[in-house]
Amino acid sequence: MITKIKIAEIKQLHQKKFRDESDLFLVEGTKSVLDLVNSNLATTELLATDQWLRLHESKLPKEISVLAVSEKEIERISCLKTPQEVLAVAVKPKYNLIDICDTEPILVLDDIRDPGNMGTIVRTADWFGFRQIVCSATSVEFTNPKTIQATMGSFSRVKIFYTDLVSFLNREKKRRKIYGTFMNGSDLAQITYTKNDILIVGNESNGISDDIADLVTEKIHIPSFALTESKAESLNASIAAAIVMYQYNS
């Protein structure tokens, strides 16, 4: 039995203010919850219906605190329009820049604001083997419920850092090449990449900011194959990130 007070406490995590104060966030859905509880991230509690537990309890680590709840109680807590049968409360991971691996590539996100875009980028980075994402302080938090949902569990495998990008790139440019995506520049398919490059994707509307652009070693672009002069103005940020990461691995 879950109390009204507990429901209210968990529902507060819909809001950034309370996620920041508590260092907790919500994870919903079978795939994401199972990825979470079987990762290195900490889970404080898991709430699920009896039906879900019958199907999946054997996949849960023994130390996980599990509370059986009704579908109506899940609905009261959930951020989703169509709630699923399980959700978990997780502890925000605290990643330190000193833990960044020097021999692996880094995806840098400059002011990505849309939660869905952020989540899709994290999921795509996981697919293409990018395990390090460094975000500007103004980028949307990856623990935003919409972002977590869009990652489909990949948040549990990719380290996501937030920092001042100018300071970070000034430090890293001594040991890595920095590529930024622009509307003009070298065709990204013609670049010879190395194993620890930095790839920067900019804001959905404004692209890479000027102070970040000044630190780019080489500007790259994704060529258009439109058949007419009238064409899309630009690519969605998450699509651009996917193309760049695919080409990096090709």
Short mmCIF file of N, CA, C and O in Angstrom, two decimals, residues 4-76:
data_model
loop_
_atom_site.label_atom_id
_atom_site.label_comp_id
_atom_site.label_asym_id
_atom_site.label_seq_id
_atom_site.Cartn_x
_atom_site.Cartn_y
_atom_site.Cartn_z
N LYS A 4 -0.62 8.49 0.47
CA LYS A 4 -0.83 9.72 -0.31
C LYS A 4 0.39 10.62 -0.22
O LYS A 4 0.74 11.31 -1.18
N ILE A 5 1.04 10.60 0.93
CA ILE A 5 2.25 11.43 1.10
C ILE A 5 3.35 10.96 0.16
O ILE A 5 4.03 11.76 -0.49
N LYS A 6 3.54 9.63 0.06
CA LYS A 6 4.56 9.08 -0.84
C LYS A 6 4.24 9.41 -2.30
O LYS A 6 5.13 9.77 -3.08
N ILE A 7 2.97 9.30 -2.67
CA ILE A 7 2.57 9.65 -4.03
C ILE A 7 2.91 11.10 -4.32
O ILE A 7 3.46 11.44 -5.38
N ALA A 8 2.59 11.98 -3.37
CA ALA A 8 2.87 13.41 -3.55
C ALA A 8 4.36 13.67 -3.67
O ALA A 8 4.80 14.49 -4.50
N GLU A 9 5.16 12.98 -2.87
CA GLU A 9 6.61 13.16 -2.91
C GLU A 9 7.18 12.76 -4.27
O GLU A 9 8.02 13.46 -4.84
N ILE A 10 6.71 11.63 -4.77
CA ILE A 10 7.22 11.16 -6.06
C ILE A 10 6.75 12.06 -7.20
O ILE A 10 7.51 12.37 -8.12
N LYS A 11 5.51 12.52 -7.12
CA LYS A 11 4.98 13.40 -8.17
C LYS A 11 5.76 14.71 -8.26
O LYS A 11 5.83 15.33 -9.33
N GLN A 12 6.34 15.14 -7.16
CA GLN A 12 7.13 16.37 -7.20
C GLN A 12 8.30 16.26 -8.18
O GLN A 12 8.79 17.28 -8.69
N LEU A 13 8.74 15.03 -8.45
CA LEU A 13 9.87 14.83 -9.35
C LEU A 13 9.52 15.13 -10.80
O LEU A 13 10.40 15.10 -11.67
N HIS A 14 8.26 15.45 -11.08
CA HIS A 14 7.90 15.93 -12.41
C HIS A 14 8.56 17.29 -12.66
O HIS A 14 8.74 17.70 -13.80
N GLN A 15 8.87 17.99 -11.57
CA GLN A 15 9.38 19.36 -11.67
C GLN A 15 10.89 19.41 -11.45
O GLN A 15 11.43 18.76 -10.55
N LYS A 16 11.55 20.21 -12.26
CA LYS A 16 13.01 20.34 -12.20
C LYS A 16 13.47 20.79 -10.81
O LYS A 16 14.48 20.30 -10.28
N LYS A 17 12.73 21.73 -10.23
CA LYS A 17 13.10 22.27 -8.92
C LYS A 17 13.29 21.14 -7.90
O LYS A 17 14.28 21.12 -7.16
N PHE A 18 12.36 20.21 -7.86
CA PHE A 18 12.43 19.14 -6.88
C PHE A 18 13.44 18.06 -7.27
O PHE A 18 14.04 17.41 -6.39
N ARG A 19 13.65 17.87 -8.56
CA ARG A 19 14.72 16.95 -8.98
C ARG A 19 16.07 17.49 -8.54
O ARG A 19 16.94 16.74 -8.09
N ASP A 20 16.25 18.80 -8.68
CA ASP A 20 17.52 19.42 -8.27
C ASP A 20 17.71 19.36 -6.76
O ASP A 20 18.82 19.11 -6.27
N GLU A 21 16.64 19.61 -6.01
CA GLU A 21 16.74 19.62 -4.55
C GLU A 21 17.01 18.22 -3.98
O GLU A 21 17.76 18.07 -3.02
N SER A 22 16.39 17.22 -4.58
CA SER A 22 16.47 15.86 -4.04
C SER A 22 17.56 15.01 -4.69
O SER A 22 17.93 13.96 -4.15
N ASP A 23 18.05 15.45 -5.86
CA ASP A 23 18.99 14.66 -6.65
C ASP A 23 18.38 13.31 -7.05
O ASP A 23 19.07 12.29 -7.15
N LEU A 24 17.07 13.32 -7.29
CA LEU A 24 16.35 12.13 -7.72
C LEU A 24 15.63 12.42 -9.03
O LEU A 24 15.37 13.57 -9.37
N PHE A 25 15.30 11.36 -9.78
CA PHE A 25 14.51 11.52 -11.00
C PHE A 25 13.69 10.27 -11.25
O PHE A 25 13.95 9.21 -10.67
N LEU A 26 12.69 10.41 -12.12
CA LEU A 26 11.77 9.32 -12.41
C LEU A 26 12.15 8.59 -13.69
O LEU A 26 12.58 9.20 -14.67
N VAL A 27 11.96 7.29 -13.67
CA VAL A 27 12.15 6.46 -14.86
C VAL A 27 10.90 5.60 -15.01
O VAL A 27 10.47 4.97 -14.05
N GLU A 28 10.32 5.59 -16.22
CA GLU A 28 9.07 4.85 -16.44
C GLU A 28 9.20 3.88 -17.61
O GLU A 28 9.92 4.15 -18.57
N GLY A 29 8.46 2.78 -17.52
CA GLY A 29 8.42 1.81 -18.61
C GLY A 29 9.35 0.63 -18.37
O GLY A 29 10.43 0.78 -17.78
N THR A 30 8.95 -0.53 -18.87
CA THR A 30 9.69 -1.77 -18.60
C THR A 30 11.14 -1.71 -19.08
O THR A 30 12.07 -2.01 -18.32
N LYS A 31 11.36 -1.34 -20.33
CA LYS A 31 12.73 -1.32 -20.88
C LYS A 31 13.63 -0.39 -20.08
O LYS A 31 14.74 -0.78 -19.68
N SER A 32 13.18 0.83 -19.85
CA SER A 32 14.01 1.81 -19.15
C SER A 32 14.26 1.41 -17.70
O SER A 32 15.38 1.57 -17.19
N VAL A 33 13.24 0.91 -17.03
CA VAL A 33 13.40 0.53 -15.63
C VAL A 33 14.35 -0.66 -15.49
O VAL A 33 15.23 -0.67 -14.62
N LEU A 34 14.21 -1.65 -16.34
CA LEU A 34 15.12 -2.81 -16.26
C LEU A 34 16.55 -2.41 -16.59
O LEU A 34 17.50 -2.91 -15.98
N ASP A 35 16.72 -1.52 -17.57
CA ASP A 35 18.07 -1.03 -17.86
C ASP A 35 18.64 -0.29 -16.66
O ASP A 35 19.83 -0.42 -16.34
N LEU A 36 17.80 0.51 -16.01
CA LEU A 36 18.24 1.27 -14.84
C LEU A 36 18.70 0.35 -13.72
O LEU A 36 19.83 0.49 -13.20
N VAL A 37 17.85 -0.59 -13.31
CA VAL A 37 18.15 -1.38 -12.12
C VAL A 37 19.30 -2.36 -12.35
O VAL A 37 19.91 -2.85 -11.39
N ASN A 38 19.62 -2.62 -13.61
CA ASN A 38 20.74 -3.50 -13.91
C ASN A 38 21.98 -2.73 -14.36
O ASN A 38 22.91 -3.31 -14.92
N SER A 39 21.99 -1.42 -14.09
CA SER A 39 23.13 -0.57 -14.41
C SER A 39 23.88 -0.21 -13.13
O SER A 39 23.56 -0.70 -12.04
N ASN A 40 24.86 0.69 -13.27
CA ASN A 40 25.60 1.17 -12.10
C ASN A 40 24.91 2.31 -11.38
O ASN A 40 25.40 2.79 -10.35
N LEU A 41 23.78 2.78 -11.92
CA LEU A 41 23.05 3.87 -11.28
C LEU A 41 22.27 3.35 -10.08
O LEU A 41 21.83 2.19 -10.06
N ALA A 42 22.07 4.22 -9.10
CA ALA A 42 21.37 3.83 -7.88
C ALA A 42 19.86 4.03 -8.03
O ALA A 42 19.42 5.05 -8.55
N THR A 43 19.10 3.06 -7.57
CA THR A 43 17.63 3.13 -7.56
C THR A 43 17.15 3.13 -6.12
O THR A 43 17.54 2.25 -5.34
N THR A 44 16.33 4.09 -5.76
CA THR A 44 15.86 4.14 -4.38
C THR A 44 14.62 3.28 -4.18
O THR A 44 14.45 2.69 -3.11
N GLU A 45 13.76 3.22 -5.17
CA GLU A 45 12.58 2.37 -5.05
C GLU A 45 11.96 2.10 -6.42
O GLU A 45 12.13 2.88 -7.36
N LEU A 46 11.24 1.01 -6.49
CA LEU A 46 10.56 0.61 -7.72
C LEU A 46 9.10 0.34 -7.39
O LEU A 46 8.80 -0.37 -6.43
N LEU A 47 8.20 0.93 -8.17
CA LEU A 47 6.77 0.76 -7.98
C LEU A 47 6.20 0.06 -9.20
O LEU A 47 6.45 0.48 -10.34
N ALA A 48 5.45 -1.02 -8.97
CA ALA A 48 4.93 -1.79 -10.10
C ALA A 48 3.63 -2.49 -9.71
O ALA A 48 3.37 -2.75 -8.52
N THR A 49 2.84 -2.81 -10.71
CA THR A 49 1.61 -3.56 -10.47
C THR A 49 1.96 -5.03 -10.21
O THR A 49 3.04 -5.51 -10.57
N ASP A 50 1.02 -5.74 -9.60
CA ASP A 50 1.23 -7.16 -9.34
C ASP A 50 1.48 -7.92 -10.64
O ASP A 50 2.32 -8.83 -10.70
N GLN A 51 0.75 -7.55 -11.68
CA GLN A 51 0.91 -8.24 -12.97
C GLN A 51 2.32 -8.05 -13.51
O GLN A 51 2.94 -9.00 -13.99
N TRP A 52 2.83 -6.83 -13.42
CA TRP A 52 4.19 -6.57 -13.92
C TRP A 52 5.21 -7.37 -13.10
O TRP A 52 6.14 -7.95 -13.66
N LEU A 53 5.02 -7.39 -11.80
CA LEU A 53 5.96 -8.11 -10.94
C LEU A 53 5.97 -9.60 -11.21
O LEU A 53 7.03 -10.24 -11.18
N ARG A 54 4.82 -10.16 -11.51
CA ARG A 54 4.77 -11.60 -11.84
C ARG A 54 5.62 -11.91 -13.07
O ARG A 54 6.26 -12.94 -13.17
N LEU A 55 5.63 -10.98 -14.02
CA LEU A 55 6.35 -11.19 -15.27
C LEU A 55 7.84 -10.87 -15.17
O LEU A 55 8.66 -11.48 -15.86
N HIS A 56 8.20 -9.92 -14.30
CA HIS A 56 9.56 -9.37 -14.37
C HIS A 56 10.35 -9.41 -13.06
O HIS A 56 11.53 -9.04 -13.06
N GLU A 57 9.75 -9.82 -11.96
CA GLU A 57 10.45 -9.73 -10.68
C GLU A 57 11.75 -10.52 -10.68
O GLU A 57 12.72 -10.14 -10.01
N SER A 58 11.81 -11.61 -11.42
CA SER A 58 13.02 -12.43 -11.46
C SER A 58 14.20 -11.70 -12.10
O SER A 58 15.36 -12.09 -11.92
N LYS A 59 13.91 -10.62 -12.85
CA LYS A 59 14.97 -9.86 -13.52
C LYS A 59 15.51 -8.73 -12.65
O LYS A 59 16.43 -8.03 -13.06
N LEU A 60 14.92 -8.55 -11.46
CA LEU A 60 15.31 -7.44 -10.60
C LEU A 60 16.40 -7.88 -9.63
O LEU A 60 16.33 -8.97 -9.06
N PRO A 61 17.40 -7.04 -9.39
CA PRO A 61 18.39 -7.34 -8.36
C PRO A 61 17.71 -7.47 -7.00
O PRO A 61 16.73 -6.77 -6.71
N LYS A 62 18.21 -8.34 -6.16
CA LYS A 62 17.56 -8.61 -4.88
C LYS A 62 17.53 -7.41 -3.95
O LYS A 62 16.63 -7.29 -3.10
N GLU A 63 18.51 -6.50 -4.11
CA GLU A 63 18.59 -5.37 -3.18
C GLU A 63 17.61 -4.25 -3.52
O GLU A 63 17.47 -3.28 -2.75
N ILE A 64 16.94 -4.32 -4.66
CA ILE A 64 16.01 -3.26 -5.06
C ILE A 64 14.77 -3.26 -4.17
O ILE A 64 14.14 -4.31 -3.95
N SER A 65 14.41 -2.10 -3.66
CA SER A 65 13.19 -1.95 -2.86
C SER A 65 11.99 -1.90 -3.79
O SER A 65 11.89 -1.00 -4.65
N VAL A 66 11.07 -2.86 -3.65
CA VAL A 66 9.93 -2.98 -4.56
C VAL A 66 8.63 -2.77 -3.79
O VAL A 66 8.44 -3.31 -2.70
N LEU A 67 7.75 -1.95 -4.38
CA LEU A 67 6.44 -1.70 -3.78
C LEU A 67 5.36 -2.01 -4.80
O LEU A 67 5.37 -1.44 -5.90
N ALA A 68 4.46 -2.92 -4.46
CA ALA A 68 3.34 -3.24 -5.35
C ALA A 68 2.27 -2.15 -5.25
O ALA A 68 1.89 -1.75 -4.14
N VAL A 69 1.82 -1.66 -6.38
CA VAL A 69 0.81 -0.60 -6.42
C VAL A 69 -0.25 -0.96 -7.46
O VAL A 69 -0.03 -1.84 -8.31
N SER A 70 -1.36 -0.26 -7.41
CA SER A 70 -2.42 -0.49 -8.38
C SER A 70 -2.18 0.34 -9.64
O SER A 70 -1.38 1.28 -9.64
N GLU A 71 -2.89 0.02 -10.72
CA GLU A 71 -2.78 0.80 -11.95
C GLU A 71 -3.22 2.23 -11.72
O GLU A 71 -2.64 3.17 -12.28
N LYS A 72 -4.24 2.43 -10.89
CA LYS A 72 -4.71 3.79 -10.61
C LYS A 72 -3.66 4.60 -9.87
O LYS A 72 -3.49 5.79 -10.11
N GLU A 73 -2.93 3.93 -8.97
CA GLU A 73 -1.86 4.63 -8.24
C GLU A 73 -0.72 5.00 -9.18
O GLU A 73 -0.15 6.10 -9.08
N ILE A 74 -0.39 4.10 -10.10
CA ILE A 74 0.62 4.41 -11.12
C ILE A 74 0.17 5.62 -11.94
O ILE A 74 0.97 6.52 -12.23
N GLU A 75 -1.08 5.64 -12.33
CA GLU A 75 -1.61 6.75 -13.12
C GLU A 75 -1.49 8.07 -12.38
O GLU A 75 -1.22 9.11 -12.99
N ARG A 76 -1.68 8.05 -11.08
CA ARG A 76 -1.59 9.28 -10.28
C ARG A 76 -0.16 9.81 -10.23
O ARG A 76 0.06 11.02 -10.10
#
